[in-house]
Amino acid sequence: MGQPKEKPTVEQVLKLVEELTAEEREQVQQALNVRAIRERLIQAEESIARGEGIPAEVVLAELKERAEARLRKSQS
């Protein structure tokens, strides 16, 4: 068996990203967003399992506030 591949540097990754089309960059960004959301969901599940959950009322109030802020921003 051969040696494991070396991890690319940030500079190498950025060079590759520069070669992508706008559509491909958007796909990469969406994939990164999905990964981030999945990671946050895993962290939330672990937190809830430890009994560190946030009451639903608090979460719903925050979501409502965020939605209203987005609506105000889109209307300005």
Coordinates of C-alpha atoms in Angstrom, one line a residue:
M1 CA 0.0 0.0 0.0
G2 CA 1.1 3.5 -0.7
Q3 CA 1.5 6.4 1.6
P4 CA -1.7 8.4 2.5
K5 CA -2.3 11.6 0.5
E6 CA -1.0 14.8 1.9
K7 CA -3.7 17.3 2.9
P8 CA -3.8 20.3 0.5
T9 CA -2.8 23.6 1.9
V10 CA -5.3 26.5 2.1
E11 CA -3.3 28.2 -0.7
Q12 CA -3.8 25.2 -2.9
V13 CA -7.5 25.0 -2.2
L14 CA -7.9 28.7 -3.0
K15 CA -6.1 28.3 -6.2
L16 CA -8.5 25.5 -7.2
V17 CA -11.5 27.6 -6.2
E18 CA -10.3 30.5 -8.4
E19 CA -10.6 28.1 -11.4
L20 CA -14.2 27.2 -10.7
T21 CA -17.1 28.8 -12.5
A22 CA -19.6 31.0 -10.6
E23 CA -22.1 28.1 -10.6
E24 CA -19.5 25.7 -9.2
R25 CA -18.5 28.2 -6.5
E26 CA -22.1 28.5 -5.5
Q27 CA -22.3 24.7 -5.3
V28 CA -19.2 24.6 -3.1
Q29 CA -20.7 27.3 -0.9
Q30 CA -24.0 25.4 -0.6
A31 CA -22.2 22.2 0.3
L32 CA -20.2 24.0 3.0
N33 CA -23.4 25.5 4.4
V34 CA -25.0 22.1 4.5
R35 CA -22.0 20.7 6.4
A36 CA -22.1 23.5 8.9
I37 CA -25.8 23.0 9.5
R38 CA -25.3 19.3 10.0
E39 CA -22.5 19.9 12.5
R40 CA -24.7 22.4 14.4
L41 CA -27.5 19.8 14.5
I42 CA -25.1 17.1 15.8
Q43 CA -23.9 19.6 18.5
A44 CA -27.5 20.4 19.4
E45 CA -28.5 16.7 19.7
E46 CA -25.5 16.1 21.9
S47 CA -26.4 19.1 24.0
I48 CA -30.0 18.0 24.4
A49 CA -28.8 14.5 25.3
R50 CA -26.8 16.1 28.2
G51 CA -29.9 17.9 29.3
E52 CA -28.7 21.3 28.1
G53 CA -31.6 22.0 25.8
I54 CA -33.1 25.5 25.3
P55 CA -36.9 25.9 26.0
A56 CA -39.0 25.8 22.8
E57 CA -40.5 29.3 23.7
V58 CA -37.0 30.8 23.7
V59 CA -36.1 29.2 20.3
L60 CA -39.4 30.2 18.7
A61 CA -39.0 33.8 19.9
E62 CA -35.5 34.0 18.5
L63 CA -36.6 32.5 15.1
K64 CA -39.5 34.9 15.0
E65 CA -37.2 37.8 15.7
R66 CA -34.8 36.7 13.0
A67 CA -37.6 36.3 10.4
E68 CA -38.9 39.7 11.2
A69 CA -35.4 41.2 10.9
R70 CA -35.0 39.6 7.5
L71 CA -38.3 40.8 6.3
R72 CA -37.5 44.4 7.4
K73 CA -34.1 44.2 5.7
S74 CA -35.7 42.9 2.4
Q75 CA -38.2 45.7 2.5
S76 CA -35.7 48.5 3.0

